[in-house]
Coordinates of C-alpha atoms in Angstrom, one line a residue:
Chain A
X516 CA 48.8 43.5 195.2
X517 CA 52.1 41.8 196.2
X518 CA 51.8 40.0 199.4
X519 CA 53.8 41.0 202.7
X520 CA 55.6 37.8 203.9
X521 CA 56.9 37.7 207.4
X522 CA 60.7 36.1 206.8
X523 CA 62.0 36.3 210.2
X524 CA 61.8 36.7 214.1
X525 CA 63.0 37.1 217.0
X526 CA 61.4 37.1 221.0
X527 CA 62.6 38.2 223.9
X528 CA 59.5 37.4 226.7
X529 CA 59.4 36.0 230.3
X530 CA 59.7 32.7 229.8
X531 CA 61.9 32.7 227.4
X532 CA 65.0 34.0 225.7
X533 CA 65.2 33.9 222.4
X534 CA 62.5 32.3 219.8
X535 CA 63.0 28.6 220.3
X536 CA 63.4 28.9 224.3
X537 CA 60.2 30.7 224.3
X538 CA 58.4 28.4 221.9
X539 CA 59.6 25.4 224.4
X540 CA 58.4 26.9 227.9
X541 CA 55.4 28.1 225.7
X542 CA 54.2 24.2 224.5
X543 CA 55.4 23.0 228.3
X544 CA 53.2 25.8 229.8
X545 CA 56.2 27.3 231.7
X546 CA 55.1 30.9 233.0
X547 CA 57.2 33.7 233.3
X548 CA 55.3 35.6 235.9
X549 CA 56.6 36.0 239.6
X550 CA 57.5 38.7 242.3
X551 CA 59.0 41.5 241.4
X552 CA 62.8 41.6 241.7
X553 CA 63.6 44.5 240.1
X554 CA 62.4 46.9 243.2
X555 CA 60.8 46.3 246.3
X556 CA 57.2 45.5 245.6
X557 CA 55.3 45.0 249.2
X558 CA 54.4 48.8 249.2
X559 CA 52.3 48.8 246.1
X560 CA 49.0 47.2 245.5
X561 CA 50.3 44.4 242.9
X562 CA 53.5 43.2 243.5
X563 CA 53.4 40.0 240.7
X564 CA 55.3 40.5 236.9
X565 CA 56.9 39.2 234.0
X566 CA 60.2 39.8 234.2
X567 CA 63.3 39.2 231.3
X568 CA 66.3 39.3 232.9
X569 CA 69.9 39.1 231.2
X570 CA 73.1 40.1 231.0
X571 CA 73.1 42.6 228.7
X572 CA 76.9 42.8 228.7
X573 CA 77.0 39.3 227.1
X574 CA 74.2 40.3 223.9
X575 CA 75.4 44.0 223.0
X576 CA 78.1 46.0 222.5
X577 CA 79.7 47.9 225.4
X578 CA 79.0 51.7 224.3
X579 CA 75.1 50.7 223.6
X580 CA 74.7 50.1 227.6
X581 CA 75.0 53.4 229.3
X582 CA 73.0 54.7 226.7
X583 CA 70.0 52.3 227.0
X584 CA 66.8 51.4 228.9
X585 CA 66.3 47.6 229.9
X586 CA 63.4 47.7 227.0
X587 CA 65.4 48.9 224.4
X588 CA 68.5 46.3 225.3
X589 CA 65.5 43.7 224.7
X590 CA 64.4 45.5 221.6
X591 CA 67.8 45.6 220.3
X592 CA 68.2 42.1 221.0
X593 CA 65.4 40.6 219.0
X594 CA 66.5 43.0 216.1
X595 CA 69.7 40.8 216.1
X596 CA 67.3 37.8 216.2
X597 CA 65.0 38.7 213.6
X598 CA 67.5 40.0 211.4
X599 CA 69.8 36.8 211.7
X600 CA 66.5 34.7 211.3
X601 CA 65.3 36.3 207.8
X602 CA 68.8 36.2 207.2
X603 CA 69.0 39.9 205.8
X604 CA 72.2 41.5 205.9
X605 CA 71.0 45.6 205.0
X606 CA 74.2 46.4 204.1
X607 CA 73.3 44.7 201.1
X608 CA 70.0 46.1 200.4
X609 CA 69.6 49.4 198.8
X610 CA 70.7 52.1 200.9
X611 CA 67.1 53.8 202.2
X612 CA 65.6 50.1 201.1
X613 CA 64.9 48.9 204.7
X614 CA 63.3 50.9 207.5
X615 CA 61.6 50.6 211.6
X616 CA 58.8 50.4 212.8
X617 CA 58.3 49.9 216.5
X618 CA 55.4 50.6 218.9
X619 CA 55.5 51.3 222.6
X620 CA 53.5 52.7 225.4
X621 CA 55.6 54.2 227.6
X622 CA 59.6 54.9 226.2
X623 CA 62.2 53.9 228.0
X624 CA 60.5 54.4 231.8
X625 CA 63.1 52.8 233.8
X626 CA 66.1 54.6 232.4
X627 CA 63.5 58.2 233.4
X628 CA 63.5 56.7 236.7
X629 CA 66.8 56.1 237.2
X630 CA 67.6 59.7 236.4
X631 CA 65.2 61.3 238.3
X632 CA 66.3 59.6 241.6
X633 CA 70.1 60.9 240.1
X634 CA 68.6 64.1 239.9
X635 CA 66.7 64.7 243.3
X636 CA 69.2 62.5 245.2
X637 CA 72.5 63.5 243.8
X638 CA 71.9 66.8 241.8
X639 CA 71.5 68.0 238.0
X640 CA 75.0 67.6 237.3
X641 CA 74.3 63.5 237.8
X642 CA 71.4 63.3 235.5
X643 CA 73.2 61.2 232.4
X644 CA 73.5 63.0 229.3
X645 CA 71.8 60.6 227.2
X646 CA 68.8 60.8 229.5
X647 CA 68.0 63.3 226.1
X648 CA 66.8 60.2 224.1
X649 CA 66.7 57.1 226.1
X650 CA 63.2 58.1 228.0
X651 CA 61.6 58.7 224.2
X652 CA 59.1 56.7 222.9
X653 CA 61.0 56.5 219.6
X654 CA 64.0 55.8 220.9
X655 CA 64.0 51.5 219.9
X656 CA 63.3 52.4 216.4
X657 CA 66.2 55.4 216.4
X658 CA 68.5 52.7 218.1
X659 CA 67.6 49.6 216.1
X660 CA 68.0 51.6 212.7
X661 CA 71.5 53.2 214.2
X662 CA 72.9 50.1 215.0
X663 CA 71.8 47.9 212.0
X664 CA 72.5 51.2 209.4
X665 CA 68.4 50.8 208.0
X666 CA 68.3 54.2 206.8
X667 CA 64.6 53.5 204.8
X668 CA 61.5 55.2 206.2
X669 CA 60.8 54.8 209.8
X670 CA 58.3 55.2 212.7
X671 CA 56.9 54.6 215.6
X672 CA 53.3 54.4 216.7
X673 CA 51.8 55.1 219.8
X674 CA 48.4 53.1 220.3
X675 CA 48.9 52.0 223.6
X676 CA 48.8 48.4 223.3
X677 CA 47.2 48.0 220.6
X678 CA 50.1 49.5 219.2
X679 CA 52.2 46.4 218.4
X680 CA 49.8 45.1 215.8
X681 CA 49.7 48.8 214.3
X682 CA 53.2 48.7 213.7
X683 CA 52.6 45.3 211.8
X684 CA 50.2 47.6 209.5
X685 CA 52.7 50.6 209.5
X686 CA 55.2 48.0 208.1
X687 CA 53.0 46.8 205.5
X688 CA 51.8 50.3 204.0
X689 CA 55.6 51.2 203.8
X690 CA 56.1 47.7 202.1
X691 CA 53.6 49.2 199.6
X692 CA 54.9 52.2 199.2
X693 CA 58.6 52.2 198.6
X694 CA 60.3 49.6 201.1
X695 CA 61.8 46.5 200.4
X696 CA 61.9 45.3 203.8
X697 CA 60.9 46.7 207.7
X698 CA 61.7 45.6 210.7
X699 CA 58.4 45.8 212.5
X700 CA 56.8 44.8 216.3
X701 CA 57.1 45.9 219.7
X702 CA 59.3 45.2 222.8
X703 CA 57.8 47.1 225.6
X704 CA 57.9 47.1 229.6
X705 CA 58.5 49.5 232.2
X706 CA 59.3 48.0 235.4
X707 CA 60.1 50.5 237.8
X708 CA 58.9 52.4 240.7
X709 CA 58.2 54.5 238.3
X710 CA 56.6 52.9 235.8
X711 CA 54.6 51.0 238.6
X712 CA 52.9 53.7 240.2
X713 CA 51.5 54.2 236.8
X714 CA 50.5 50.7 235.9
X715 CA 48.7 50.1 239.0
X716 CA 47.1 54.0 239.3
X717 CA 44.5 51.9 236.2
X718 CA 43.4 49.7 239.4
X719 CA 42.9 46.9 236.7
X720 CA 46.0 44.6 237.8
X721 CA 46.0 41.3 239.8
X722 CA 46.2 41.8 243.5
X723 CA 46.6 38.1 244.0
X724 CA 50.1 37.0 245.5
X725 CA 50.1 33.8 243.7
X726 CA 51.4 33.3 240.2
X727 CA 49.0 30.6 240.1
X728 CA 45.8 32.9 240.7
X729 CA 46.9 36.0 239.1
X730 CA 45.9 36.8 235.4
X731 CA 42.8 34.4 234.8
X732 CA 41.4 36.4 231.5
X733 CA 38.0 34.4 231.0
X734 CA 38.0 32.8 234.0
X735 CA 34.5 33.9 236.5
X736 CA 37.5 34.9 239.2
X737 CA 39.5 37.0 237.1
X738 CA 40.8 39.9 238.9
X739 CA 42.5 41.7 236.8
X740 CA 46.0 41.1 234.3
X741 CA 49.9 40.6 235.5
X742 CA 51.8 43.3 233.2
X743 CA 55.2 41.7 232.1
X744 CA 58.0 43.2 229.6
X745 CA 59.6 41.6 226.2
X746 CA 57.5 41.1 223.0
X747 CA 59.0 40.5 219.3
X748 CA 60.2 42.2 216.2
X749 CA 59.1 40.6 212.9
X750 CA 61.0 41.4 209.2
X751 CA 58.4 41.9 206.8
X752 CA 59.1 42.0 203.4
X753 CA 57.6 42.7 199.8
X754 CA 57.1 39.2 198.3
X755 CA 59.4 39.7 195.5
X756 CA 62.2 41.6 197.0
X757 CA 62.5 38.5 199.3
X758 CA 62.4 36.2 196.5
X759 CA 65.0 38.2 194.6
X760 CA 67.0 38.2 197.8
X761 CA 66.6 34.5 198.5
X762 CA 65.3 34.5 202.0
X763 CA 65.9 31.4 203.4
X764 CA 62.4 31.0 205.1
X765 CA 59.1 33.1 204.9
X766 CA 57.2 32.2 208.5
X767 CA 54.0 33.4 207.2
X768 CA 51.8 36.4 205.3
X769 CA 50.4 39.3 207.0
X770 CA 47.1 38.9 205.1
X771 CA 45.3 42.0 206.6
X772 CA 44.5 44.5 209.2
X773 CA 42.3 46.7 210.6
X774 CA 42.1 49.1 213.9
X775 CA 39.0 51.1 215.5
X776 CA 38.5 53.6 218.2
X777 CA 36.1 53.4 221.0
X778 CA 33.9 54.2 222.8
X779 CA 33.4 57.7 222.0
X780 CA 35.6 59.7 224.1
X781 CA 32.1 61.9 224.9
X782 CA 30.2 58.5 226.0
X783 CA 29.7 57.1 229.0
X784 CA 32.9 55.1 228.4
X785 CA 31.0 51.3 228.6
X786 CA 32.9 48.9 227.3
X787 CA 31.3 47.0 224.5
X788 CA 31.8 44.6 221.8
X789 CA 31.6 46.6 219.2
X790 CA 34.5 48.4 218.2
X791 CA 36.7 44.7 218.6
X792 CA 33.5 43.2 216.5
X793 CA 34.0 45.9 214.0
X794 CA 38.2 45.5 214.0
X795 CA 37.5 41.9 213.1
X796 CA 35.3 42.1 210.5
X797 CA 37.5 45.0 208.6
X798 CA 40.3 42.3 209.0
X799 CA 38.7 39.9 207.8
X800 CA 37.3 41.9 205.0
X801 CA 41.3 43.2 204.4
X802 CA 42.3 40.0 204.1
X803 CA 39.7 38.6 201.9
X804 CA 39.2 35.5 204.1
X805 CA 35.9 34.3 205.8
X806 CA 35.1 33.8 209.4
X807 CA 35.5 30.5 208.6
X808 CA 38.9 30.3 207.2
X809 CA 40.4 31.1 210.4
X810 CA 41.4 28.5 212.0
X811 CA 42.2 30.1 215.4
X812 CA 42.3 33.5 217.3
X813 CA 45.1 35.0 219.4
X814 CA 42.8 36.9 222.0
X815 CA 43.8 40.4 223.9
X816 CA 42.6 38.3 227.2
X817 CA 42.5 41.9 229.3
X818 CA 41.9 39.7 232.6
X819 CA 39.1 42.1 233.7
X820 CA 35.5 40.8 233.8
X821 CA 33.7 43.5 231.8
X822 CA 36.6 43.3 228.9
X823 CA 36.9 39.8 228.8
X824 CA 33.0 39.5 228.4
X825 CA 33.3 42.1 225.7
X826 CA 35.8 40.3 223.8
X827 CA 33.8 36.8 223.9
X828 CA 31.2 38.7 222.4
X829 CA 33.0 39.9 220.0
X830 CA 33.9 36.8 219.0
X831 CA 31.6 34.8 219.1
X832 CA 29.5 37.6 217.0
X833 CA 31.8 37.0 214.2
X834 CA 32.1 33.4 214.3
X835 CA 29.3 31.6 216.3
X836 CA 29.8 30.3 220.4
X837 CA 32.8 28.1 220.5
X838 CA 33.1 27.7 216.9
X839 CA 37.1 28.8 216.5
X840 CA 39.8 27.5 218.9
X841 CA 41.0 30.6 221.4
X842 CA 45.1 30.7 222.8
X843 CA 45.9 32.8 225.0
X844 CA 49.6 32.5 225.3
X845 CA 50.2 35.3 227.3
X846 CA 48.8 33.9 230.3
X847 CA 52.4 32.8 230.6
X848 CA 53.7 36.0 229.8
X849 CA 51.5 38.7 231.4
X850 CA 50.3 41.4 229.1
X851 CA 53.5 43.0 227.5
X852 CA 52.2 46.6 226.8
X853 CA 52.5 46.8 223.0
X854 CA 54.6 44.0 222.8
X855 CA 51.8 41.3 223.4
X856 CA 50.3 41.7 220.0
X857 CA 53.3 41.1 217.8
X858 CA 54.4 38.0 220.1
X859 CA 50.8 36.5 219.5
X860 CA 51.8 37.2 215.8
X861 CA 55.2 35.3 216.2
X862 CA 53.5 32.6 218.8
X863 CA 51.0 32.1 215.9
X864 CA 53.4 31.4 213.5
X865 CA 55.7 28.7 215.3
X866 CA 51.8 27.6 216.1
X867 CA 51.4 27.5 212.0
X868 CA 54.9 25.7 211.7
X869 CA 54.6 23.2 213.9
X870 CA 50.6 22.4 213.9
X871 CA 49.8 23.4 217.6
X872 CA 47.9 25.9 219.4
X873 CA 49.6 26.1 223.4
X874 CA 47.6 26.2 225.7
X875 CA 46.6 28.7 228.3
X876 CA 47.3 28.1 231.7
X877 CA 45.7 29.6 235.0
X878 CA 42.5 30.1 234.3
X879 CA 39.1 27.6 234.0
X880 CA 37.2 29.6 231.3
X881 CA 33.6 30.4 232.3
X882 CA 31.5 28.6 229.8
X883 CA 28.8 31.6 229.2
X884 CA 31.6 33.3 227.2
X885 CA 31.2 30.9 224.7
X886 CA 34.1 30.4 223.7
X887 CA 36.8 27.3 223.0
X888 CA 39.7 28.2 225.0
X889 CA 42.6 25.8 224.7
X890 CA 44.3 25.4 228.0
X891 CA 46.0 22.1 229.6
X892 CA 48.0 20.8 227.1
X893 CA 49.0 22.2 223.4
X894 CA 45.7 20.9 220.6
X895 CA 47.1 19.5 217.4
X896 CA 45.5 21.4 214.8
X897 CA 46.5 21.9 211.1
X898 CA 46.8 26.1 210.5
X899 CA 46.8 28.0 207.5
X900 CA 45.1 31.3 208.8
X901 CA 45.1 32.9 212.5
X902 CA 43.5 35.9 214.1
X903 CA 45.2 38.3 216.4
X904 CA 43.5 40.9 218.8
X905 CA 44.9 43.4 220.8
X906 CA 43.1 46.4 222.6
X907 CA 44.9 49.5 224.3
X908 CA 43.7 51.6 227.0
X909 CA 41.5 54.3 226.0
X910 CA 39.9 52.7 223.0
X911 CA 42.8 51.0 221.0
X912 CA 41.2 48.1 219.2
X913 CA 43.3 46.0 216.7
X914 CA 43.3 43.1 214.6
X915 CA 45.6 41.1 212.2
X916 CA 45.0 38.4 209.9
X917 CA 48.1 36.0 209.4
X918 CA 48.8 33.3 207.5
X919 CA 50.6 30.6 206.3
X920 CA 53.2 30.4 203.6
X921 CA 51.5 29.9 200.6
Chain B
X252 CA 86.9 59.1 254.0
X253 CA 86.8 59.7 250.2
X254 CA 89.5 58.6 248.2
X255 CA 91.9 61.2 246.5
X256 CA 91.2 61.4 242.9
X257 CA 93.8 60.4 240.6
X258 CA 95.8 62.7 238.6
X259 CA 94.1 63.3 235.4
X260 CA 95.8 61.8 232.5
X261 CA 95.0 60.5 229.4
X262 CA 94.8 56.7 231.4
X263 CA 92.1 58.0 233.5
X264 CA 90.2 60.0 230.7
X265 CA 90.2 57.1 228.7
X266 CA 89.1 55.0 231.9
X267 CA 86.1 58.0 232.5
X268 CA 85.0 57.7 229.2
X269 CA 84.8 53.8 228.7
X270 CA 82.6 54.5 232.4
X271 CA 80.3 56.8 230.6
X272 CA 80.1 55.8 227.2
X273 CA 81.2 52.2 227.0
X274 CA 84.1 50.9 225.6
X275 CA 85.6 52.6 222.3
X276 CA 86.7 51.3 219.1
X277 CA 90.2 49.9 218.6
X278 CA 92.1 52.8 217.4
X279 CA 94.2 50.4 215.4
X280 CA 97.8 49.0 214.7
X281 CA 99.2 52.6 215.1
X282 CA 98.0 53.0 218.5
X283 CA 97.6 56.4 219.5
X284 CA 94.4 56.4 221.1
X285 CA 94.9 60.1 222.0
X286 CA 94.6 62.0 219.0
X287 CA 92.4 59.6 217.2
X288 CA 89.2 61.7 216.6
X289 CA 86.4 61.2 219.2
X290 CA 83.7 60.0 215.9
X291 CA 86.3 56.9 214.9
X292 CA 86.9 55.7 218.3
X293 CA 83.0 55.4 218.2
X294 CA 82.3 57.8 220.8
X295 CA 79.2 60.6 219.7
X296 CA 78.9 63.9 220.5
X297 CA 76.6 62.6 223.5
X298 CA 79.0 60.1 224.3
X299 CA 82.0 63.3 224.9
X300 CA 79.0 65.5 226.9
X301 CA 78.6 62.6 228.9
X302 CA 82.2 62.0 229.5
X303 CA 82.5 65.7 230.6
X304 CA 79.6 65.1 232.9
X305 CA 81.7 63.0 235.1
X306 CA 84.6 65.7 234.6
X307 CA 82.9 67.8 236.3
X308 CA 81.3 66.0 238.9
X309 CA 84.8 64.3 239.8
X310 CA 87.2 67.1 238.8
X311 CA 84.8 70.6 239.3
X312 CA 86.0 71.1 235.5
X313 CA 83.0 73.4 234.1
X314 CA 83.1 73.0 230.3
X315 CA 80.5 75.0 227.9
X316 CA 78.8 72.4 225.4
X317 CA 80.3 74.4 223.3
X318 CA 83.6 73.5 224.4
X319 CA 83.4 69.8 224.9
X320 CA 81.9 69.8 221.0
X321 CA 84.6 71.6 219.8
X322 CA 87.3 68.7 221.6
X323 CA 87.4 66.9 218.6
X324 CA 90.2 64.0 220.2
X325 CA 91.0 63.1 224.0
X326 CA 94.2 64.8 223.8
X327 CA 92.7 68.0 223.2
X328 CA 89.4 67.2 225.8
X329 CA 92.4 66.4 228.1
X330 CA 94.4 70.0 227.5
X331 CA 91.3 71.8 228.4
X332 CA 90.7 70.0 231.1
X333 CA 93.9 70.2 232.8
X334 CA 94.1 73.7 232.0
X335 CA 91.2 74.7 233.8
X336 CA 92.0 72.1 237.0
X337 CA 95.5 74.5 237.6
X338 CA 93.6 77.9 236.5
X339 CA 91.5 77.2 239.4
X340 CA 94.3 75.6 241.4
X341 CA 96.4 78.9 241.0

């Protein structure tokens, strides 16, 4: 089977704009997590996020702004960075050659908000017109494949946030299929009243004040995560349609994949190792690599005791107590809905280019997990193949094998 | 006090719709942004409902969806709008 190389990316995230910003704060441990700006926070039981803010004005054009929510101006923007990164110009590709994949968990919330205050505050006749499409969660993959003309097969998937990493495997079965190349990831967030009241209804977010002491996944203290907004959009491409193209660059391989479901939405709803356990071994066994081939793991770090004990387990079942390196980038980030999981994928393959894992920041890992968290300062450390989790609420579990360029 | 609206010409629709939909495409060396069809100025068929939106939230011009599909150019977005501002006027 030909192999699905990743030949560009871009990242929009918290502390950082654009890939090489991001990968900078990321290696100087500069977190993108703070107070709330975008509303008034006091009233609600967290009040700490990752915001991206920007001009939009100054990235895309004029007619795409009354028509967009704040996460698909992001998506839209790392489109243009991924795109420009592999270097792929569609309109040279065949016609229905190149397609979207995208993964979200909750549409475009903010622009929903926005009209609903329009609507009970000013009237129906005030609620915008393209409220129609902009609240959908399809609506980045409709508005990346519009602007760019990628008139190949498209999707999105809906796995909460495990999602991002399922788009990576949507991508790949396309690649298989018929498509040349797919734009594939997530950019998520909804930070709004709105989408608050939502987020913190799950009770399983930081109440701590403090940048510093929110979002400790591992840590004995941990008191739940910091949600933030941004993630990344990866081109994936059949090996040789890239070669035949001349891609400038392939990043990496996305080697395999696997996602499971549970607990059993009739149990008692426990959370346990298993279903992770069993999404890492199918990965694995997709890939046709060893536990011992990988050479580090991206985890899901959910911040919440219970999960994060699960996930060490997990773990550690596969590959032994502290016998992998762990990153857990997002501690800079907060946890970006489905956009976590493909900006662990990109994070761990600017970590493959450059011979680094970052470091976590925030938390002091409790050593019963077993497991060998890097935090501090970035670890030197040759990589040729990296694990990535993510889990969703409700029983999402993913996991993707990537690796280097061969 | 609020501020009397402008006269609607073709200056202020084109002003509404860059408002509502964002700034068009340039029509070109002739000009004529007018009668240049509604699709190559860039401007969708949600784009014009939009527009019309704000034409009747500013103006009190009710137009069907029907009617505002069928405008296929400002010009002719403009006539119908102006023609029911002075039927109601009269």
């Amino acid at each position: 089977m030909s192999a699905v190389l990743i030949t560009g990316f871009g990242i929009v995230a918290p502390n950082g704009l654009g890939t090489e910003d991001y990968w900078k704060a990321v290696l100087a441990g500069e977190s993108g997590i703070g107070r709330i700006t975008r509303f008034e926070p006091d009233r609600y039981p967290a009040t700490l996020a990752g915001e991206v803010d920007f001009d939009p004005a100054g990235h895309l054009p004029s007619r795409l702004i009354p028509q967009t929510d704040h996460s698909t101006r992001l998506s839209l923007v790392a489109a243009g960075e991924a795109l420009e990164d592999a270097d792929l110009d569609p309109s040279r590709q065949p016609m229905f050659g190149v397609g979207v994949v995208t993964a979200n968990t909750a549409g475009g919330f903010a622009f929903g908000h926005k009209e609903l205050d329009n609507l009970w505050r000013h009237g129906p006749e005030h609620v915008s017109a393209y409220q129609s499409f902009a609240w959908f969660y399809a609506v980045n993959t409709g508005q990346i494949s519009i602007r760019h003309g990628l008139r190949g097969a498209s999707s999105v998937v809906v796995s909460d946030a495990a999602g991002g990493l399922d788009a990576l495997a949507q991508a790949r079965r396309l690649l298989r299929d018929e498509l040349s190349a797919v734009i594939a990831g997530a950019v998520d967030g909804s930070l709004c009243p709105w989408g608050w009241i939502a987020e913190t209804a799950s009770g399983e977010l930081s109440p701590a004040e403090d940048p510093t002491l929110a979002y400790r996944p591992f840590d004995p203290r941990a008191d739940g995560y910091v949600p933030g907004e941004g993630g990344a959009l990866l081109v994936l491409e059949e090996e040789a349609a890239a070669r035949k193209r001349g891609a400038p660059r392939v990043h990496g391989q996305l080697l395999g994949h696997a996602a499971t479901f549970g607990p059993r939405p009739d149990g008692s709803g426990t959370v346990s190792p298993e279903p992770l356990r069993r999404a890492i071994t199918l990965a694995l066994a997709d890939a046709e690599v060893e536990p011992g081939d990988i050479d580090a793991v991206f985890a899901d770090a959910a911040g919440l005791p219970a999960h994060d004990a699960a996930e060490a387990a997990a773990i550690t079942s596969v590959f032994g107590r502290a016998a992998v390196p762990v990153a857990v980038p997002k501690t800079l980030t907060g946890r970006l809905g489905a956009g976590s999981g493909p900006l662990d994928t990109a994070t761990a393959l600017l970590a493959i280019r450059d011979g680094v894992i970052p470091p976590a920041v925030h938390t002091r890992p409790a050593p019963s997990h077993g497991l060998d968290i890097v935090t501090g300062q970035p670890r030197e450390a040759g990589l040729r193949v990296v694990l990535v989790l993510a889990r969703g609420r409700g029983g999402f579990h993913s996991a993707a094998v990537i690796g280097a360029p061969r | 006090m609020p501020q009397p609206l402008p006269e609607l010409t073709i200056e202020v629709l084109a002003q509404i719709l860059n408002e509502s939909a964002g700034e068009g495409e340039d029509p070109g060396p002739d000009g004529g942004f007018a009668d240049v069809p509604f699709s190559d100025l860039g401007y969708d068929s949600l784009a014009v409902l939009e527009t019309a939106g704000r034409l009747r939230r500013d103006y009190g011009v009710h137009l069907t969806d029907d009617e505002v599909s069928e405008a296929g150019t400002p010009q002719s977005l403009l006539d119908l709008a102006r023609r029911r501002i002075s039927a109601s006027a009269s």
